[in-house]
Amino acid sequence: MKGSAKGTLVLLCVVLLSGSCKRQEPDLIPEEFKLHAMQIEVPEGFPAIEPAEENPLTEEGVALGRLLFYDVRLSGNNRISCASCHDPALAFSDGVALSAIGASGEQLHRHAPALINLAWAKNGLFWDGGASNLESQAFAPLSSPDEMYQNLTELEHELKQVPDYVNRFKQVFQAEIKSVYVVKALAQFERTLVSAKSRYDRYQRKAPGVSFSPEESLGLSLVNLKCRSCHSGELFTDNNYHNNGLDQDFSNTQFEGLYQGRYRISYQLSDLGKYKTPTLRNVLRTAPYMHDGRLSTIEEVLDHYEHGVKTYMTTDPLLNQWDGKPGIPLSSAEKKAIIAFLGTLTEPEFGINQKMNNPFNHFKK
Amino acid sequence: MKKILSAIAVMALLCTACTKNNDPVLNEQPTAAGQLSLTFDAVLGSNDFALNKDFLLSGKTWNFSQLRYWVSNVVLINSKNEEYAVPNAYFLIEENNAAETNSAFLYPANKREEVLLNGIPAGDYKSLKFSVGVPEKYNNNLSLQAGELSQLNGMTNVSWMWATSYIFSSLKGKVTEGPASVKFAVETGLNSNFKTIKLDLPAVLRISSAKTSSILLQADVTKVSEGLDLMSSPVVGAQQASAMSTVAENYASKVFTVKSVK
């Protein structure tokens, strides 16, 4: 066989191959049923993203997840959505220490975490890491009596009443509506909540016209020196668990060990009082702070690290000074500088941009 | 040329293989395959197990309201020690009262103790293996689907608000001793409590296309909480890690026996 013929054959094979694994011949698929694979762009300096193999991202899946995220049908009383406690205007946090807007009206025991750069959160979700992935995590707020309290059978039934959802689930998952697809779509949307366009990022990338004030520069140096062991890398979190000295008594076993930190998940004594490091990105938009929201301002957080650290066996040794005293020495000028720097990690558009905000608002227009 | 021909053959195979997505999966079982009925008959010692009925056992009166457990990874071992793993084997065994929910969708009462397995290669088998619980891959990701795994039947942790994973087993009811009466709930979960049970069959299990063969197992519920005092500690769950592993170990070593093979 001649070279060119061979080439044609190879080409034919490639065409066949690329076409063979789609559900139908490409030409026959109407535009509205096409699925477009999507990859999250890894911002400069960020670690690579391990793809979620069991739930690959598609543009259509993300769009469906976004609709569901903002849809009050997801709650049993049809009054609250994911966004009720993960408000895009607050970088997907809720601005209160412990929410009480759930179905029961009971106050939660944990502070609603901000949803930022979750595509990299591969070391457990929740403050204690009790969920291994975003998909599983979503079942907890959906079902909890103190949160959305949705019966999953009813959820499927309610969503099936909406023709647009029926079509979208069919398109994205080639299946009828099931709760497992609801959490998969939500997880797809959540993975697209990337924050990497703050002034800090433009400064790092030496964008023209971007500079730091002397105070912000001092703050950056101080953060690098004193905070980056845990708030590490460009994610500004190690996605790990630490006891940062909030408490020193973990004998309260109430609520299935809720006050014992990651110990309730791992059963390792070394995990008593440990909670997940939150990112510092958008941190000035996500007050109050800590797993139970007990510190209302960023100033209080810095005061805690300076003179409030309590010691226990599991308190992170990084919080000790060279002479063994607990706490991170910081003058008030240094604290001010740190706060000035943290302001550069704010991305005002994060949450409220056209790809992340409430899509139902667009329909109303 | 040969290479190209084989390439074409491979392509042709690929094309046919991948375009079948919408067709029912071809049942490519070996020509000689048979059906096996596997029954998990719940008993209380020498009595048959039943819900909502008083049983007097060693001085205490027991009244059960729920017995549920996941059975997964069913494996048959033949006389040559070859293992046949039943695909997609995740089953919920249960005796359950109807349960109210926060919605109009009730969870119906159900009694299910038989599992029908199709496409078992014909042959003689001497042992049976299965696990109680859900394997780690599925336990860690509730959105993966296989067998009967589902979030809709209350056998996931969401009631625990603990680790998002499956509840492997659940036994609930009331126990009364003298004037004292307590409600108990004995649940297991956690990857470390996923237990595999191997049982040698008392007679050869012959699988053939000629008839449905059967294995009758007994699950002795009195053994589930052996070693624990439910009168004093009636709840076994997330917070009682060591009691939970005792229960898981009981399932692994004491609860199941083979009654008969046909």
JSON list of C-alpha atoms in Angstrom, two decimals, chain A residues 152-283:
[
{"chain": "A", "resi": 152, "resn": "LEU", "atom": "CA", "xyz": [-34.57, 12.74, 48.40]},
{"chain": "A", "resi": 153, "resn": "THR", "atom": "CA", "xyz": [-37.52, 10.95, 46.80]},
{"chain": "A", "resi": 154, "resn": "GLU", "atom": "CA", "xyz": [-39.52, 14.16, 47.00]},
{"chain": "A", "resi": 155, "resn": "LEU", "atom": "CA", "xyz": [-36.59, 16.08, 45.54]},
{"chain": "A", "resi": 156, "resn": "GLU", "atom": "CA", "xyz": [-36.54, 13.82, 42.49]},
{"chain": "A", "resi": 157, "resn": "HIS", "atom": "CA", "xyz": [-40.31, 14.11, 42.18]},
{"chain": "A", "resi": 158, "resn": "GLU", "atom": "CA", "xyz": [-40.28, 17.91, 42.43]},
{"chain": "A", "resi": 159, "resn": "LEU", "atom": "CA", "xyz": [-37.51, 18.38, 39.90]},
{"chain": "A", "resi": 160, "resn": "LYS", "atom": "CA", "xyz": [-39.27, 16.05, 37.47]},
{"chain": "A", "resi": 161, "resn": "GLN", "atom": "CA", "xyz": [-42.17, 18.54, 37.37]},
{"chain": "A", "resi": 162, "resn": "VAL", "atom": "CA", "xyz": [-39.86, 21.03, 35.64]},
{"chain": "A", "resi": 163, "resn": "PRO", "atom": "CA", "xyz": [-39.48, 20.17, 31.94]},
{"chain": "A", "resi": 164, "resn": "ASP", "atom": "CA", "xyz": [-36.27, 22.20, 31.66]},
{"chain": "A", "resi": 165, "resn": "TYR", "atom": "CA", "xyz": [-34.67, 20.08, 34.38]},
{"chain": "A", "resi": 166, "resn": "VAL", "atom": "CA", "xyz": [-35.91, 16.85, 32.79]},
{"chain": "A", "resi": 167, "resn": "ASN", "atom": "CA", "xyz": [-34.21, 17.88, 29.54]},
{"chain": "A", "resi": 168, "resn": "ARG", "atom": "CA", "xyz": [-31.04, 19.06, 31.18]},
{"chain": "A", "resi": 169, "resn": "PHE", "atom": "CA", "xyz": [-30.55, 15.90, 33.27]},
{"chain": "A", "resi": 170, "resn": "LYS", "atom": "CA", "xyz": [-31.20, 13.82, 30.18]},
{"chain": "A", "resi": 171, "resn": "GLN", "atom": "CA", "xyz": [-28.64, 15.83, 28.26]},
{"chain": "A", "resi": 172, "resn": "VAL", "atom": "CA", "xyz": [-25.95, 15.87, 30.97]},
{"chain": "A", "resi": 173, "resn": "PHE", "atom": "CA", "xyz": [-26.35, 12.41, 32.48]},
{"chain": "A", "resi": 174, "resn": "GLN", "atom": "CA", "xyz": [-28.32, 10.58, 29.76]},
{"chain": "A", "resi": 175, "resn": "ALA", "atom": "CA", "xyz": [-30.76, 9.61, 32.47]},
{"chain": "A", "resi": 176, "resn": "GLU", "atom": "CA", "xyz": [-33.86, 10.64, 34.30]},
{"chain": "A", "resi": 177, "resn": "ILE", "atom": "CA", "xyz": [-33.55, 12.83, 37.39]},
{"chain": "A", "resi": 178, "resn": "LYS", "atom": "CA", "xyz": [-31.99, 11.11, 40.39]},
{"chain": "A", "resi": 179, "resn": "SER", "atom": "CA", "xyz": [-30.53, 12.52, 43.57]},
{"chain": "A", "resi": 180, "resn": "VAL", "atom": "CA", "xyz": [-27.09, 11.19, 42.67]},
{"chain": "A", "resi": 181, "resn": "TYR", "atom": "CA", "xyz": [-27.14, 13.35, 39.53]},
{"chain": "A", "resi": 182, "resn": "VAL", "atom": "CA", "xyz": [-28.27, 16.35, 41.55]},
{"chain": "A", "resi": 183, "resn": "VAL", "atom": "CA", "xyz": [-25.17, 16.11, 43.74]},
{"chain": "A", "resi": 184, "resn": "LYS", "atom": "CA", "xyz": [-22.94, 15.43, 40.74]},
{"chain": "A", "resi": 185, "resn": "ALA", "atom": "CA", "xyz": [-24.18, 18.56, 38.97]},
{"chain": "A", "resi": 186, "resn": "LEU", "atom": "CA", "xyz": [-23.79, 20.63, 42.14]},
{"chain": "A", "resi": 187, "resn": "ALA", "atom": "CA", "xyz": [-20.21, 19.36, 42.52]},
{"chain": "A", "resi": 188, "resn": "GLN", "atom": "CA", "xyz": [-19.43, 20.28, 38.92]},
{"chain": "A", "resi": 189, "resn": "PHE", "atom": "CA", "xyz": [-20.58, 23.84, 39.48]},
{"chain": "A", "resi": 190, "resn": "GLU", "atom": "CA", "xyz": [-18.73, 24.09, 42.79]},
{"chain": "A", "resi": 191, "resn": "ARG", "atom": "CA", "xyz": [-15.47, 23.02, 41.14]},
{"chain": "A", "resi": 192, "resn": "THR", "atom": "CA", "xyz": [-15.69, 26.03, 38.81]},
{"chain": "A", "resi": 193, "resn": "LEU", "atom": "CA", "xyz": [-15.67, 28.50, 41.74]},
{"chain": "A", "resi": 194, "resn": "VAL", "atom": "CA", "xyz": [-12.08, 29.52, 41.17]},
{"chain": "A", "resi": 195, "resn": "SER", "atom": "CA", "xyz": [-10.72, 32.67, 42.75]},
{"chain": "A", "resi": 196, "resn": "ALA", "atom": "CA", "xyz": [-7.37, 33.69, 41.28]},
{"chain": "A", "resi": 197, "resn": "LYS", "atom": "CA", "xyz": [-7.92, 37.22, 40.00]},
{"chain": "A", "resi": 198, "resn": "SER", "atom": "CA", "xyz": [-7.24, 39.35, 43.05]},
{"chain": "A", "resi": 199, "resn": "ARG", "atom": "CA", "xyz": [-4.91, 42.34, 43.05]},
{"chain": "A", "resi": 200, "resn": "TYR", "atom": "CA", "xyz": [-2.34, 40.04, 44.70]},
{"chain": "A", "resi": 201, "resn": "ASP", "atom": "CA", "xyz": [-2.51, 37.77, 41.66]},
{"chain": "A", "resi": 202, "resn": "ARG", "atom": "CA", "xyz": [-2.04, 40.65, 39.24]},
{"chain": "A", "resi": 203, "resn": "TYR", "atom": "CA", "xyz": [0.87, 41.86, 41.39]},
{"chain": "A", "resi": 204, "resn": "GLN", "atom": "CA", "xyz": [2.43, 38.38, 41.34]},
{"chain": "A", "resi": 205, "resn": "ARG", "atom": "CA", "xyz": [2.06, 38.23, 37.57]},
{"chain": "A", "resi": 206, "resn": "LYS", "atom": "CA", "xyz": [3.60, 41.69, 37.32]},
{"chain": "A", "resi": 207, "resn": "ALA", "atom": "CA", "xyz": [0.59, 43.09, 35.52]},
{"chain": "A", "resi": 208, "resn": "PRO", "atom": "CA", "xyz": [1.25, 46.65, 34.37]},
{"chain": "A", "resi": 209, "resn": "GLY", "atom": "CA", "xyz": [0.16, 49.36, 36.75]},
{"chain": "A", "resi": 210, "resn": "VAL", "atom": "CA", "xyz": [-0.32, 47.05, 39.74]},
{"chain": "A", "resi": 211, "resn": "SER", "atom": "CA", "xyz": [1.68, 47.87, 42.83]},
{"chain": "A", "resi": 212, "resn": "PHE", "atom": "CA", "xyz": [1.53, 47.32, 46.57]},
{"chain": "A", "resi": 213, "resn": "SER", "atom": "CA", "xyz": [1.66, 50.10, 49.11]},
{"chain": "A", "resi": 214, "resn": "PRO", "atom": "CA", "xyz": [4.56, 49.88, 51.59]},
{"chain": "A", "resi": 215, "resn": "GLU", "atom": "CA", "xyz": [2.10, 48.63, 54.20]},
{"chain": "A", "resi": 216, "resn": "GLU", "atom": "CA", "xyz": [0.75, 45.91, 51.89]},
{"chain": "A", "resi": 217, "resn": "SER", "atom": "CA", "xyz": [4.31, 44.86, 51.05]},
{"chain": "A", "resi": 218, "resn": "LEU", "atom": "CA", "xyz": [5.15, 44.65, 54.73]},
{"chain": "A", "resi": 219, "resn": "GLY", "atom": "CA", "xyz": [1.96, 42.63, 55.25]},
{"chain": "A", "resi": 220, "resn": "LEU", "atom": "CA", "xyz": [2.99, 40.22, 52.48]},
{"chain": "A", "resi": 221, "resn": "SER", "atom": "CA", "xyz": [6.40, 39.69, 54.11]},
{"chain": "A", "resi": 222, "resn": "LEU", "atom": "CA", "xyz": [4.80, 39.14, 57.50]},
{"chain": "A", "resi": 223, "resn": "VAL", "atom": "CA", "xyz": [2.26, 36.66, 56.13]},
{"chain": "A", "resi": 224, "resn": "ASN", "atom": "CA", "xyz": [5.03, 34.80, 54.33]},
{"chain": "A", "resi": 225, "resn": "LEU", "atom": "CA", "xyz": [7.00, 34.64, 57.54]},
{"chain": "A", "resi": 226, "resn": "LYS", "atom": "CA", "xyz": [4.28, 33.87, 60.05]},
{"chain": "A", "resi": 227, "resn": "CYS", "atom": "CA", "xyz": [1.21, 32.41, 58.35]},
{"chain": "A", "resi": 228, "resn": "ARG", "atom": "CA", "xyz": [2.29, 30.42, 55.33]},
{"chain": "A", "resi": 229, "resn": "SER", "atom": "CA", "xyz": [3.03, 27.10, 57.07]},
{"chain": "A", "resi": 230, "resn": "CYS", "atom": "CA", "xyz": [-0.71, 26.47, 57.06]},
{"chain": "A", "resi": 231, "resn": "HIS", "atom": "CA", "xyz": [-2.03, 29.08, 54.62]},
{"chain": "A", "resi": 232, "resn": "SER", "atom": "CA", "xyz": [0.43, 27.78, 52.06]},
{"chain": "A", "resi": 233, "resn": "GLY", "atom": "CA", "xyz": [0.93, 28.08, 48.33]},
{"chain": "A", "resi": 234, "resn": "GLU", "atom": "CA", "xyz": [-1.16, 30.10, 45.94]},
{"chain": "A", "resi": 235, "resn": "LEU", "atom": "CA", "xyz": [-4.27, 28.46, 47.37]},
{"chain": "A", "resi": 236, "resn": "PHE", "atom": "CA", "xyz": [-3.41, 30.07, 50.73]},
{"chain": "A", "resi": 237, "resn": "THR", "atom": "CA", "xyz": [-4.40, 26.83, 52.44]},
{"chain": "A", "resi": 238, "resn": "ASP", "atom": "CA", "xyz": [-2.68, 23.50, 52.92]},
{"chain": "A", "resi": 239, "resn": "ASN", "atom": "CA", "xyz": [-6.12, 21.85, 52.89]},
{"chain": "A", "resi": 240, "resn": "ASN", "atom": "CA", "xyz": [-5.02, 20.15, 56.07]},
{"chain": "A", "resi": 241, "resn": "TYR", "atom": "CA", "xyz": [-6.21, 20.00, 59.67]},
{"chain": "A", "resi": 242, "resn": "HIS", "atom": "CA", "xyz": [-4.69, 21.86, 62.62]},
{"chain": "A", "resi": 243, "resn": "ASN", "atom": "CA", "xyz": [-5.47, 22.67, 66.21]},
{"chain": "A", "resi": 244, "resn": "ASN", "atom": "CA", "xyz": [-4.94, 26.43, 66.18]},
{"chain": "A", "resi": 245, "resn": "GLY", "atom": "CA", "xyz": [-5.34, 26.86, 69.90]},
{"chain": "A", "resi": 246, "resn": "LEU", "atom": "CA", "xyz": [-8.98, 27.92, 70.19]},
{"chain": "A", "resi": 247, "resn": "ASP", "atom": "CA", "xyz": [-9.73, 25.44, 72.99]},
{"chain": "A", "resi": 248, "resn": "GLN", "atom": "CA", "xyz": [-7.90, 23.20, 75.37]},
{"chain": "A", "resi": 249, "resn": "ASP", "atom": "CA", "xyz": [-10.66, 20.96, 76.68]},
{"chain": "A", "resi": 250, "resn": "PHE", "atom": "CA", "xyz": [-12.09, 18.37, 74.32]},
{"chain": "A", "resi": 251, "resn": "SER", "atom": "CA", "xyz": [-13.94, 16.24, 76.83]},
{"chain": "A", "resi": 252, "resn": "ASN", "atom": "CA", "xyz": [-17.37, 17.33, 75.58]},
{"chain": "A", "resi": 253, "resn": "THR", "atom": "CA", "xyz": [-18.58, 14.42, 73.45]},
{"chain": "A", "resi": 254, "resn": "GLN", "atom": "CA", "xyz": [-22.00, 15.95, 72.67]},
{"chain": "A", "resi": 255, "resn": "PHE", "atom": "CA", "xyz": [-23.47, 15.76, 69.17]},
{"chain": "A", "resi": 256, "resn": "GLU", "atom": "CA", "xyz": [-21.42, 12.76, 68.14]},
{"chain": "A", "resi": 257, "resn": "GLY", "atom": "CA", "xyz": [-18.11, 14.35, 69.01]},
{"chain": "A", "resi": 258, "resn": "LEU", "atom": "CA", "xyz": [-18.81, 17.63, 67.28]},
{"chain": "A", "resi": 259, "resn": "TYR", "atom": "CA", "xyz": [-16.54, 19.59, 69.62]},
{"chain": "A", "resi": 260, "resn": "GLN", "atom": "CA", "xyz": [-13.64, 17.21, 69.18]},
{"chain": "A", "resi": 261, "resn": "GLY", "atom": "CA", "xyz": [-12.59, 18.30, 65.72]},
{"chain": "A", "resi": 262, "resn": "ARG", "atom": "CA", "xyz": [-11.24, 15.80, 63.24]},
{"chain": "A", "resi": 263, "resn": "TYR", "atom": "CA", "xyz": [-11.03, 13.20, 65.99]},
{"chain": "A", "resi": 264, "resn": "ARG", "atom": "CA", "xyz": [-14.70, 12.40, 65.38]},
{"chain": "A", "resi": 265, "resn": "ILE", "atom": "CA", "xyz": [-13.79, 11.29, 61.88]},
{"chain": "A", "resi": 266, "resn": "SER", "atom": "CA", "xyz": [-10.37, 9.72, 62.34]},
{"chain": "A", "resi": 267, "resn": "TYR", "atom": "CA", "xyz": [-10.64, 8.46, 65.95]},
{"chain": "A", "resi": 268, "resn": "GLN", "atom": "CA", "xyz": [-6.98, 9.48, 66.31]},
{"chain": "A", "resi": 269, "resn": "LEU", "atom": "CA", "xyz": [-6.25, 11.26, 69.58]},
{"chain": "A", "resi": 270, "resn": "SER", "atom": "CA", "xyz": [-3.72, 13.32, 67.66]},
{"chain": "A", "resi": 271, "resn": "ASP", "atom": "CA", "xyz": [-6.64, 14.87, 65.76]},
{"chain": "A", "resi": 272, "resn": "LEU", "atom": "CA", "xyz": [-8.47, 16.25, 68.80]},
{"chain": "A", "resi": 273, "resn": "GLY", "atom": "CA", "xyz": [-9.40, 19.87, 68.18]},
{"chain": "A", "resi": 274, "resn": "LYS", "atom": "CA", "xyz": [-8.13, 19.94, 64.62]},
{"chain": "A", "resi": 275, "resn": "TYR", "atom": "CA", "xyz": [-10.10, 21.72, 61.92]},
{"chain": "A", "resi": 276, "resn": "LYS", "atom": "CA", "xyz": [-9.46, 22.43, 58.28]},
{"chain": "A", "resi": 277, "resn": "THR", "atom": "CA", "xyz": [-7.35, 25.41, 57.25]},
{"chain": "A", "resi": 278, "resn": "PRO", "atom": "CA", "xyz": [-9.56, 27.85, 55.32]},
{"chain": "A", "resi": 279, "resn": "THR", "atom": "CA", "xyz": [-8.07, 29.82, 52.46]},
{"chain": "A", "resi": 280, "resn": "LEU", "atom": "CA", "xyz": [-7.03, 33.43, 53.01]},
{"chain": "A", "resi": 281, "resn": "ARG", "atom": "CA", "xyz": [-8.37, 34.35, 49.59]},
{"chain": "A", "resi": 282, "resn": "ASN", "atom": "CA", "xyz": [-11.34, 36.72, 49.94]},
{"chain": "A", "resi": 283, "resn": "VAL", "atom": "CA", "xyz": [-10.88, 36.41, 53.68]}
]
